[in-house]
XYZ file of C-alpha atoms in Angstrom:
629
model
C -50.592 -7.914 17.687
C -47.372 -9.799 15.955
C -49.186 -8.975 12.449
C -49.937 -4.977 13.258
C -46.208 -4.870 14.394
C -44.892 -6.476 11.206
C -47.240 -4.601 8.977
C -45.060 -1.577 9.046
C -41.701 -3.334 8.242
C -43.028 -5.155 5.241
C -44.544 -2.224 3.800
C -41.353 -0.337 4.800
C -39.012 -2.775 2.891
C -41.827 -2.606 0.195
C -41.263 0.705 -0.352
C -37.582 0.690 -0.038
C -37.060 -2.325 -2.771
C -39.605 -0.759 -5.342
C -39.206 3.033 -4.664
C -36.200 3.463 -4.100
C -36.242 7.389 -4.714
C -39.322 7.820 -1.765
C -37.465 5.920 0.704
C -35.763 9.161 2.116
C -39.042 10.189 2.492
C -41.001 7.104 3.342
C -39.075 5.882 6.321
C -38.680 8.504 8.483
C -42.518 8.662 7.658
C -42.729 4.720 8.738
C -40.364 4.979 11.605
C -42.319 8.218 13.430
C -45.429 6.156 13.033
C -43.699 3.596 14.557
C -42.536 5.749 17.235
C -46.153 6.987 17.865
C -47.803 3.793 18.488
C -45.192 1.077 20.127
C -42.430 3.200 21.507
C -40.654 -0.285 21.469
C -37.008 -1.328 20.795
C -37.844 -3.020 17.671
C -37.918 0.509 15.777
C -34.189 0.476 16.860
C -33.389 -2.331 14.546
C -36.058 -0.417 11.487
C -33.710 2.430 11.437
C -30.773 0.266 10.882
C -32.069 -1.865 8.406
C -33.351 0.997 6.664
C -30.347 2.988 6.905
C -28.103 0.046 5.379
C -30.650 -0.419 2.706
C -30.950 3.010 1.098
C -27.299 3.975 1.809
C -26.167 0.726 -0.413
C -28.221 2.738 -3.411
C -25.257 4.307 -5.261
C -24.889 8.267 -5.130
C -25.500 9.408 -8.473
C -22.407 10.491 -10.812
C -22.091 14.424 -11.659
C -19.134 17.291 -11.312
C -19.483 20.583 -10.153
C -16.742 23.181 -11.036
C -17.561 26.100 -8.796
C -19.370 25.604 -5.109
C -18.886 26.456 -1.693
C -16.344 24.762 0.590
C -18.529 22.796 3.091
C -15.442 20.710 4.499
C -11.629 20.320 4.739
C -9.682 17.357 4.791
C -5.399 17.250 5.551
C -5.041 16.926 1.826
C -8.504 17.805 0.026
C -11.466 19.790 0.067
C -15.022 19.606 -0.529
C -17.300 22.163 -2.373
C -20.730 21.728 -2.603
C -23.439 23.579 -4.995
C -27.451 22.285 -5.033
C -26.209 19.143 -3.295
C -23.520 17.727 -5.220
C -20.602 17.648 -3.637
C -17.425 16.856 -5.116
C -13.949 16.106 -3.518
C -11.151 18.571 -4.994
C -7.269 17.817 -4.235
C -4.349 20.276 -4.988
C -6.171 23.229 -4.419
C -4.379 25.883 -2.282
C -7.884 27.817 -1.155
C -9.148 26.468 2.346
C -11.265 29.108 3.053
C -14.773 27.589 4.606
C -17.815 29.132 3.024
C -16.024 30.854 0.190
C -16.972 29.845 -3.262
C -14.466 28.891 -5.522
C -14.065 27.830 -9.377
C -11.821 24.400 -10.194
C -10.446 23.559 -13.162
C -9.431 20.043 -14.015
C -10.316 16.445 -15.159
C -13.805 15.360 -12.986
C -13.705 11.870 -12.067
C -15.975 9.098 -10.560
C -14.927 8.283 -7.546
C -13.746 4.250 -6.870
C -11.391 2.342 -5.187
C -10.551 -1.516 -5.371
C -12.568 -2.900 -2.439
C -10.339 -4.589 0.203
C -11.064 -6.849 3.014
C -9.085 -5.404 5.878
C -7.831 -2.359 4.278
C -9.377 1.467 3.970
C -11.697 2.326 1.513
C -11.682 5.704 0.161
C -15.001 4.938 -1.430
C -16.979 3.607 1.360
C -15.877 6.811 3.096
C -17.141 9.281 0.199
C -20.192 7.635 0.234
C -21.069 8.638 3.878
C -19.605 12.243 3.207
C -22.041 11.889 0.216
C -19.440 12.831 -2.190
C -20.598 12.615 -5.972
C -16.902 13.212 -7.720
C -13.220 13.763 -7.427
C -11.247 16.793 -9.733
C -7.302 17.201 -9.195
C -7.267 20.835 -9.770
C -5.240 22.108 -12.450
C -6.118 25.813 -11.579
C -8.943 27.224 -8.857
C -9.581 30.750 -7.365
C -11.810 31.910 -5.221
C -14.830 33.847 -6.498
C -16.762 35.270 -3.466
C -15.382 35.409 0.520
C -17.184 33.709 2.808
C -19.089 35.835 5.361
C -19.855 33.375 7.786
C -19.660 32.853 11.423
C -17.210 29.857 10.432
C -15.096 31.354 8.097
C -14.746 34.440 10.401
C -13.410 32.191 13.534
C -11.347 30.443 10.753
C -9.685 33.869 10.498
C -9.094 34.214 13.428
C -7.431 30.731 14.342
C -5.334 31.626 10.846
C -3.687 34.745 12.719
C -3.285 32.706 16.234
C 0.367 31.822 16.655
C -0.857 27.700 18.150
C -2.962 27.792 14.985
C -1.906 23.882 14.502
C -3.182 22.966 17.601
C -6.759 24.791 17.562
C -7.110 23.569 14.182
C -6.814 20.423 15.696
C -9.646 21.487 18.422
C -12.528 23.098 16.494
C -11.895 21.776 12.975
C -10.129 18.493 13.267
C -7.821 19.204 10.867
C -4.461 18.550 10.220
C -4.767 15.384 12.560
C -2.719 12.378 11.388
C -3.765 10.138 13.555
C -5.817 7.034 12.011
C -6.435 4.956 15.045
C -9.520 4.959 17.584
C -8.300 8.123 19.867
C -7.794 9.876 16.015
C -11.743 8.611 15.439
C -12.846 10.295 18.688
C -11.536 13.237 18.029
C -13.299 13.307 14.292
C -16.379 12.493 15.925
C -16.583 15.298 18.367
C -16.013 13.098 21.190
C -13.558 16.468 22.304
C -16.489 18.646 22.427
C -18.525 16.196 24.301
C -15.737 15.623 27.253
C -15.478 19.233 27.168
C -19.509 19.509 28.035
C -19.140 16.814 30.116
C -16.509 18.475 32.314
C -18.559 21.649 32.382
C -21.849 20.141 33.559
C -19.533 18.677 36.472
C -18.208 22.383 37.434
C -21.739 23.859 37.029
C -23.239 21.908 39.150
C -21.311 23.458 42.107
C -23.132 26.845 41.672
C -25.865 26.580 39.105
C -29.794 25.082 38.961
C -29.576 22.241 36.935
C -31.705 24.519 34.257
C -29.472 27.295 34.025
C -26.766 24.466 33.280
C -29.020 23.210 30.297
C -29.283 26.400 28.682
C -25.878 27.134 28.981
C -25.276 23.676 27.637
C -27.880 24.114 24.456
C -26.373 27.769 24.138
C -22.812 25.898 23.206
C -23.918 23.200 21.230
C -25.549 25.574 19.305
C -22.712 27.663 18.955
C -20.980 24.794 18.079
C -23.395 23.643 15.301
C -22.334 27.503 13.443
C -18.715 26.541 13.621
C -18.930 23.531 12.105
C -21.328 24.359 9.736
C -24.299 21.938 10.624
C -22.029 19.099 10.161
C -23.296 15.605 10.997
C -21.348 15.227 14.190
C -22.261 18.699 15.284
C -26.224 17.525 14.298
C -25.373 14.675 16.534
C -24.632 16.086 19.697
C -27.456 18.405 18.974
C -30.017 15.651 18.790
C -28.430 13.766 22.100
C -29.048 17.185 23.626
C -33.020 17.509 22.484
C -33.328 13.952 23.452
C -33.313 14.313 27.086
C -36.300 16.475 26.720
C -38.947 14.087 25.073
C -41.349 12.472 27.114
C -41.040 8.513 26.958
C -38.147 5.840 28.670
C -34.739 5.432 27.851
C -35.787 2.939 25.112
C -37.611 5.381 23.172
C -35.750 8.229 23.201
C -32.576 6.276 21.966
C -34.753 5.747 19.367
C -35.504 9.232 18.874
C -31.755 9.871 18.721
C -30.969 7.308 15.771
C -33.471 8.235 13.741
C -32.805 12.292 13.746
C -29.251 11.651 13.388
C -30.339 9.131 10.086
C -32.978 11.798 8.946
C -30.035 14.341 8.498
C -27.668 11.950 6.559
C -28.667 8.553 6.071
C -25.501 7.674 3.792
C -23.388 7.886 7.845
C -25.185 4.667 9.006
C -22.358 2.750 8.245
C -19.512 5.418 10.076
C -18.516 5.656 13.192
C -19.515 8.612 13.833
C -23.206 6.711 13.895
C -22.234 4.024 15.300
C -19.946 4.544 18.508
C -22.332 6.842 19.946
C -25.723 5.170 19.301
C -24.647 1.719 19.856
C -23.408 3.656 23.326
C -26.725 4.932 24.161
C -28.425 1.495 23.073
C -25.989 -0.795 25.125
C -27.439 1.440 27.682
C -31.269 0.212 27.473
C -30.358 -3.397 26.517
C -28.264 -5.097 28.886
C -27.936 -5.161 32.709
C -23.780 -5.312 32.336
C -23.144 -1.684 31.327
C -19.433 -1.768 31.761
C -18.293 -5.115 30.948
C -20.601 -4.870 27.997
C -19.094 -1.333 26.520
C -15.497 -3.077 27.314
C -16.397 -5.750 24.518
C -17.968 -3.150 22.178
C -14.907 -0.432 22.379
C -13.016 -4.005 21.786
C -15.078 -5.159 18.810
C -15.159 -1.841 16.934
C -11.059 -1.561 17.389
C -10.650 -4.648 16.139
C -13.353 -4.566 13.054
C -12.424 -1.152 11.698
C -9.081 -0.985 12.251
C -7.700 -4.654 13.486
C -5.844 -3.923 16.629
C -7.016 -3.245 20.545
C -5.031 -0.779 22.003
C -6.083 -1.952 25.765
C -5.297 1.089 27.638
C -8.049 2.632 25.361
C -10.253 -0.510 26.330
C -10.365 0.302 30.202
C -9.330 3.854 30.291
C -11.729 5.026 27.657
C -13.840 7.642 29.630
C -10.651 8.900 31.098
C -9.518 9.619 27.519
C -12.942 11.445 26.497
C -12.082 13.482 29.631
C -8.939 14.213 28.467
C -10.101 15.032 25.109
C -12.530 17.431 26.881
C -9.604 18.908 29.183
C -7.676 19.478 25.719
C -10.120 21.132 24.334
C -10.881 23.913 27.609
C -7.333 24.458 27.404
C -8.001 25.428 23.572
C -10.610 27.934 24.533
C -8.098 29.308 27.112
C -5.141 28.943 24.377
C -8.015 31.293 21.809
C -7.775 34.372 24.528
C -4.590 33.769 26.074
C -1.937 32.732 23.257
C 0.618 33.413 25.800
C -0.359 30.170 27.774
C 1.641 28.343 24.758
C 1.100 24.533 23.846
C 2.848 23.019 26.523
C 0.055 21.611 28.500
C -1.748 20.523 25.022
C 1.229 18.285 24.356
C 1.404 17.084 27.675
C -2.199 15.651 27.652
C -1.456 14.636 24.494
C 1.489 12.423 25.111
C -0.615 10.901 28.285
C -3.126 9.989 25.831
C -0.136 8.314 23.821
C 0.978 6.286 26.542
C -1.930 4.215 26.585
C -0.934 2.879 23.158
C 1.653 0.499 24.732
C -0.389 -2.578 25.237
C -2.136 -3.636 21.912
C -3.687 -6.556 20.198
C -3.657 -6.701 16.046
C -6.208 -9.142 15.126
C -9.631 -8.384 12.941
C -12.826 -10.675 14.285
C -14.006 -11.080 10.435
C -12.689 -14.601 9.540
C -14.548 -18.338 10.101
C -13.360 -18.256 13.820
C -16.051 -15.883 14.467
C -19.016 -18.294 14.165
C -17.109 -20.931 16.991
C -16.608 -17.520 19.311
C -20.210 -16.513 18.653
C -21.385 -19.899 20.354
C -19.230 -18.943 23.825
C -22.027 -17.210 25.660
C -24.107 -20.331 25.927
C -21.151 -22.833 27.398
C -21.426 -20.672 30.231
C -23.951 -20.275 32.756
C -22.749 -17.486 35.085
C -20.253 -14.698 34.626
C -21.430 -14.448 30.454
C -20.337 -11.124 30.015
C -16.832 -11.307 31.429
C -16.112 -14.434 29.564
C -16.932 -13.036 26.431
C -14.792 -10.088 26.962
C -11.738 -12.504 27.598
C -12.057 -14.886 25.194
C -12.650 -12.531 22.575
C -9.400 -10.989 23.565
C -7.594 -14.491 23.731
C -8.936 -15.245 20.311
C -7.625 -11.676 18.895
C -4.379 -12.247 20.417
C -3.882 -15.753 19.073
C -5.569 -15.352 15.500
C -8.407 -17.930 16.168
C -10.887 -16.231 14.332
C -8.619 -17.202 10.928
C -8.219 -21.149 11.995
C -8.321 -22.099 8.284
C -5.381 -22.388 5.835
C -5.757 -20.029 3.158
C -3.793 -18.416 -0.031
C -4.536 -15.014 -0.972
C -4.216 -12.651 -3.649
C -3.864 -9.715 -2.262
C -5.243 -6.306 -3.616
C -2.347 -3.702 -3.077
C -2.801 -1.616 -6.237
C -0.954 -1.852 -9.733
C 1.777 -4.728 -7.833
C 1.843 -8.325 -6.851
C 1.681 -9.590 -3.478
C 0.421 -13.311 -2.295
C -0.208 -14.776 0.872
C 0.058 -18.452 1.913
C -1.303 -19.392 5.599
C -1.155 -22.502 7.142
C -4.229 -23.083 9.690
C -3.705 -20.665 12.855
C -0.764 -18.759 11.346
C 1.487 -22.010 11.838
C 3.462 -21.123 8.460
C 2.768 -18.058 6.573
C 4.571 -17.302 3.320
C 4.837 -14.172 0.980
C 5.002 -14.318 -2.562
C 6.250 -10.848 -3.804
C 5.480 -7.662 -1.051
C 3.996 -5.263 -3.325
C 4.696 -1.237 -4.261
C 5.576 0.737 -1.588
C 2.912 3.650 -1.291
C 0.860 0.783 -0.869
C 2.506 -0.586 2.170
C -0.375 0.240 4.689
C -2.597 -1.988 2.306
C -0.296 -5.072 3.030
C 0.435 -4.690 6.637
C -3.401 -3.812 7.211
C -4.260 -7.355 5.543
C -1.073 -9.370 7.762
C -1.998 -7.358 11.167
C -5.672 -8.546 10.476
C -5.052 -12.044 10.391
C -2.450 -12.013 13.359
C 0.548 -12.435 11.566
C 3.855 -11.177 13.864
C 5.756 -13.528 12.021
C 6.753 -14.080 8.114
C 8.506 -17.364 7.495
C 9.487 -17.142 4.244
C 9.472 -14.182 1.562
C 9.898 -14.960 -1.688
C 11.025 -12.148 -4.247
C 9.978 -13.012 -7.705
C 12.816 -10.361 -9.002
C 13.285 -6.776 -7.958
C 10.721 -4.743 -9.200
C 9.427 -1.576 -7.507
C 5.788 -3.223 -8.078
C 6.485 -6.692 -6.290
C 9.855 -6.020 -3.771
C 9.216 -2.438 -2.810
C 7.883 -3.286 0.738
C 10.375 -5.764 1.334
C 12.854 -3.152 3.729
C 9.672 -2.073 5.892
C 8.350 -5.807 6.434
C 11.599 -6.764 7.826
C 11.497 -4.099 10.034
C 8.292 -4.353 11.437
C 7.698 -8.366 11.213
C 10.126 -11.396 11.994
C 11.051 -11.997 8.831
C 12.871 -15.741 8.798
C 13.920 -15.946 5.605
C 14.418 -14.153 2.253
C 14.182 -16.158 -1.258
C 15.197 -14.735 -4.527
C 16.473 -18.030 -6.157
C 15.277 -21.274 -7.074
C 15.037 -23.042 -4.085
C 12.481 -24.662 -3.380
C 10.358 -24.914 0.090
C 8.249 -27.857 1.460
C 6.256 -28.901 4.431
C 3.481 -31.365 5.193
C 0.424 -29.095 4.017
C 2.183 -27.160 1.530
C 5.093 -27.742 -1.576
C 6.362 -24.256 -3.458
C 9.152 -25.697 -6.454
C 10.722 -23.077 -8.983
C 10.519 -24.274 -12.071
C 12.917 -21.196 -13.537
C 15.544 -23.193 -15.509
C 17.032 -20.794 -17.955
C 18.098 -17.291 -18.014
C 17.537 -14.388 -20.326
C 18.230 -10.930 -20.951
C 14.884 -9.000 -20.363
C 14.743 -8.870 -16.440
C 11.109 -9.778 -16.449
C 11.341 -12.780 -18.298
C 13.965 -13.706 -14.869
C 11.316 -13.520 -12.985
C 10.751 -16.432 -10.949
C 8.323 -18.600 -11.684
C 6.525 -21.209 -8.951
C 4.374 -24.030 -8.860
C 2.525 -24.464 -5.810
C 1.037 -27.430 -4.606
C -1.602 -27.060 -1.424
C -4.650 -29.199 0.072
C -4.584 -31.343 -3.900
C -5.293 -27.445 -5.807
C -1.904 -26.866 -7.922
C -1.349 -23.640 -8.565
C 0.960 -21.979 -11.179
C 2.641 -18.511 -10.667
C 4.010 -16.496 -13.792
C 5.249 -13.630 -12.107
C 6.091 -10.968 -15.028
C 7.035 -13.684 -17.223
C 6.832 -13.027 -21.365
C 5.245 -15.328 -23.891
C 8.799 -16.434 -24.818
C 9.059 -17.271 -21.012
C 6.211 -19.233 -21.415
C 7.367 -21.209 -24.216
C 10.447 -22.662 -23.063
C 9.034 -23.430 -19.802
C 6.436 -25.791 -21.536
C 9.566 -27.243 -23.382
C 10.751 -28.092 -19.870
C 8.369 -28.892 -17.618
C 4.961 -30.964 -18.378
C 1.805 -28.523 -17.377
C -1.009 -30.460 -16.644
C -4.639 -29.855 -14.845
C -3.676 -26.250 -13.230
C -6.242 -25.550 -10.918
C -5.373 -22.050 -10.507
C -3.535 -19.655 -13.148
C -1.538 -16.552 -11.902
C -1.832 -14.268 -15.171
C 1.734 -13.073 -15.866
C 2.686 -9.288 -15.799
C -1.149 -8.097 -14.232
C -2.349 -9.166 -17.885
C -0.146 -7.820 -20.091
C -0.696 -8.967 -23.543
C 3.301 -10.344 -23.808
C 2.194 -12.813 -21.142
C -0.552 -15.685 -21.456
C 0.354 -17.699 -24.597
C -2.284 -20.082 -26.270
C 0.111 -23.089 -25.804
C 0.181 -22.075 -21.842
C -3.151 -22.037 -21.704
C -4.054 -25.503 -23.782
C -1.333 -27.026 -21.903
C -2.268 -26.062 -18.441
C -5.890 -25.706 -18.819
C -6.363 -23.836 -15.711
C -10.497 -23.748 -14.333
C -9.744 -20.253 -12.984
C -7.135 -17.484 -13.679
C -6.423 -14.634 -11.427
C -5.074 -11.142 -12.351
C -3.266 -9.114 -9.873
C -3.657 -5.451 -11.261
C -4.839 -2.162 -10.228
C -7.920 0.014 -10.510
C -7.370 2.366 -13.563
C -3.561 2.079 -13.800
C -1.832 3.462 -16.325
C -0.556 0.523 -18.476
C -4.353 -0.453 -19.402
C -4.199 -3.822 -17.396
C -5.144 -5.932 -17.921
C -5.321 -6.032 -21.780
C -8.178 -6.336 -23.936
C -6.221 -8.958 -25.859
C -5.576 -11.187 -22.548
C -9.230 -10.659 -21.498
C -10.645 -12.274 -24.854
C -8.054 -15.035 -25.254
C -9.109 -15.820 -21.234
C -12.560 -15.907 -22.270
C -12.457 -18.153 -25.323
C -10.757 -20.602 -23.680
C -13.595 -20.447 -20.906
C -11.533 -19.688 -18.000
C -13.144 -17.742 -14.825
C -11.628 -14.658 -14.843
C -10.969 -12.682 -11.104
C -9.420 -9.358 -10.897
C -7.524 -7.781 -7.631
C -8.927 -4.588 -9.435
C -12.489 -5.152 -9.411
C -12.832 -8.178 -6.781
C -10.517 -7.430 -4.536
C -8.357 -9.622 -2.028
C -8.834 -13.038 -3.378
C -9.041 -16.042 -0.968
C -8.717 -19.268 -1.562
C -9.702 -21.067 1.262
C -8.487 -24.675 2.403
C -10.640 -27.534 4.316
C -10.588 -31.418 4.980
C -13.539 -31.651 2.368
C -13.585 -28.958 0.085
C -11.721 -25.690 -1.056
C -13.222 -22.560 -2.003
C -12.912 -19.042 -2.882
C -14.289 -15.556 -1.320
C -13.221 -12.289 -2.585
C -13.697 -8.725 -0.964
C -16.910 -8.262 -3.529
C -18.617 -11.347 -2.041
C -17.954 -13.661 -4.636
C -18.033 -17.099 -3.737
C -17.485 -20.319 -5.429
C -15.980 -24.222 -4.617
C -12.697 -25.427 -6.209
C -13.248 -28.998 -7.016
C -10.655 -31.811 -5.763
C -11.197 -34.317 -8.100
């Protein structure tokens, strides 16, 4: 029995690993024959390893210049022709269905990866986006006909156009938090069924209500244009039809919504609902159990717990749904104005009080993974608690850590004493990158900044100083040479002359943390360079801070005999326009045989700090030790 179970899965990661372009075919193949024999819960966990498998396969590269838009963003679109879709910004035309021609300079799309922080390219990947243009020119060659881009013109004439936008496209909605996530997941359309189905039921067979019910999710699917959510719903809907337990048919469910689009196996438009619907066939503590997971997918995706949201959630789908009935009423009745909208709007709002910023993925995680077995009754519920206790606290990130951070073409380092009991910034970064920063101090439970020091006042490494004061304690500001010490942890300036170039004033700092020195040459200049080694004896750097993100009028030959650092870091970012770092830096880097790590192509680098041993992970999964001795 165990080996005709396992048969299957082997040959399905066979085919996966070796043939890669069959697997789209070969595992929904695998899966239904799956289906047809066991009807088990083990084909839940086949989908999702299959899913994660073939959506880590890259999406080849390719540009189309004329398509149909398939999908609007607040600030993009997307046009589509023979399955290649491609991302297009600055283009006036947001017609849906219409077919437009772009000019402009195609690009691949990338982004630096980032531990805590967005990225744009794991998101086009589950859109299954092939390319970015920024339009120089575009105009539309042929109107769209269809039943979408007719109710588009419609909404386009209504005088509450903003808010039915909102409703029946999701667009225009700023939000970026979990209620924001609902409502791009169709959760709306679901309260809105769900609140139906409630006021049917007073007058109407329970048959009639499920044809009126499959009538509107139909309807919905042609004004959204088959999109995945819409697909979703769809499949929940068919679902309650098949013949089998709740087991199987939750299988059912997460494999037609992965046959559709396998690349959304990693969104949350996958996996809110489905882990839903599989809480509900795997545990006997429904509630406290979906209380953990709404906590646990706040917290990973977007490191905070608004707990109002935690408790109140179904009242909020509800409300969703209510906001979307009044739309429908708003469509005929424009006269009604947006009044009420707003009003359930602002309730929803008010549960944002209360919240937690903390992100689970940090060592802690493995201590609060053992919690379930010291107790023997009441699991669920202390779960639920401690996980909040160890969000609020930051006792998932127990270690003492410095980090490079990746914030784009700018320079920002953190220094973290074990459980947030000093942390330090080194520069703050450029400003439009401010959410990058915050996203990567919220996620660690930082509230409080002890000391910031400015290195000098460019745009690239002081520009979020004004918002970090006002939304963190900030203790105290350095911009001169002082020095700062504790037990763990010495930071010394060893700036002793001045010059005219304000980068070569720069300060410069040695730090000195768990027996790894560290050296820090800011934007400092070759000339910089030389004096200091005039000054101050350089000897066994463990860690090199490559000045001015690699410029090649930083990183001298003398620095580098000198200091003869095992591994230099470069703080630069992706594709910037200066070319860093240079060509010239790379190959001087390399002769001397120093490991070279990039905030461009690695991401947030972290060096972590122990009684034993210190090491370093990046946001790419690179991992190595930094020896003591």
């Amino acid at each position: 029995m165990f080996v005709n179970r396992c048969l299957p899965l082997f040959l399905n990661c066979f085919i996966i690993l070796y043939f890669k372009e069959y697997s789209y075919v070969a595992v929904p193949f695998l899966v239904l024959l799956w289906f047809y024999k066991y009807r088990d819960l083990t084909v839940i966990l086949l989908i999702i390893l299959s899913g994660l498998i073939i959506s880590s396969t890259n999406i080849p590269y390719a540009t189309i210049y004329e398509g149909k838009i398939v999908q609007l963003t607040t600030n993009s679109i997307v046009i589509e022709h023979k399955g290649v879709r491609t991302l297009v910004s600055n283009c006036k035309i947001r017609d849906y269905d219409s077919i437009i021609q772009v000019e402009g300079k195609g690009n691949e799309i990338q982004s630096a990866p980032s531990s805590f922080g967005f990225s744009f390219e794991t998101w086009a990947k589950q859109q299954s986006l092939n390319s970015s243009i920024y339009a120089t020119t575009c105009h539309k060659v042929k109107e769209g006909t269809t039943i979408r881009r007719n109710f588009q013109k419609i909404i386009e004439q209504h005088p509450q156009k903003e808010y039915l936008n909102k409703t029946f496209f999701n667009v225009s909605s700023d939000r970026e938090d979990f209620v924001g996530v609902l409502n791009a997941i169709g959760f709306p359309f679901v309260g809105f069924l769900l609140i139906l189905r409630k006021l049917l039921r007073f007058f109407m067979y329970e048959k009639s209500i499920r044809w009126i019910e499959g009538f509107l999710i139909f309807l919905n699917l042609l004004i959204t244009g088959f999109s995945f959510v819409s697909l979703r719903i769809l499949f929940s809907y068919l679902c309650r039809f098949i013949h089998g337990d709740s087991k199987f048919r939750t299988g059912c469910f997460g494999f037609l919504c992965l046959l559709s689009n396998i690349n959304q196996c990693t969104s949350l438009s996958f996996i809110i609902p489905f882990g839903f619907r599989l809480l509900q066939v795997t545990t006997n503590h429904k509630k406290i159990v979906r209380f953990l997971f709404i906590c646990v997918i706040q917290s990973f995706f977007f490191s905070k717990i608004h707990v109002g949201l935690v408790f109140f959630y179904f009242v909020i789908v509800l409300i969703q749904g209510l906001m979307t009935c009044y739309s429908i009423l708003l469509l005929f009745f424009p006269f009604l104005g947006s009044s009420f909208y707003e009003l359930l709007s602002s309730i929803v709002d008010l549960l944002h009080v209360f919240e937690l910023t903390g992100n689970p993925k940090g060592f802690g995680l493995i201590l609060y993974l053992l919690v379930p077995f010291c107790f023997k009754k009441h699991r669920m519920e202390a779960s639920l608690v401690i996980y909040l206790l160890f969000i609020q606290f930051g006792f998932f990130h127990p270690l003492s850590e410095l980090v490079f951070l990746q914030i784009g073409q700018g320079d920002s380092m953190l220094i973290r004493e074990a459980f947030n009991q000093k942390n330090i910034l080194i520069d703050t970064g450029s400003s439009k990158n401010y959410e990058l920063l915050k996203s990567n101090l919220e996620a660690r439970t930082i509230h409080k900044i002890d000391v910031i020091f400015i290195t000098h006042y460019d745009e690239d490494h002081a520009g979020n100083l004004g918002s970090l004061m006002n939304d963190f304690e900030v203790k105290e500001v350095i911009d001169t040479t002082d020095s700062f010490t504790t037990q763990k942890l010495k930071i010394e300036s060893l700036n002793q002359r001045t010059f005219e170039e304000d980068n070569d004033n720069s300060l410069i700092h040695f730090i000195q943390m768990n027996q790894t020195h560290f050296l820090m040459m800011a934007d400092a200049s070759k000339q910089v360079e030389h004096n200091l080694l005039k000054d101050k004896q350089l000897l066994n750097i463990d860690i090199l801070k490559i000045g001015h993100h690699g410029s090649k009028t930083s990183t001298s030959k003398a620095l580098l005999t000198k200091s003869r650092p095992k591994l230099a870091i470069i703080s630069s970012g992706l594709n910037n326009r200066y070319g860093h770092p240079h060509q010239e830096t790379l190959e001087l880097l390399n002769k001397f045989n120093v490991y070279t790590l990039n905030t461009a192509q690695d991401g947030d680098i972290s060096i972590f700090f122990t009684r034993f041993l210190n090491f370093i992970l990046t946001s790419r999964g690179k991992i190595g030790i930094i020896s003591r001795w």
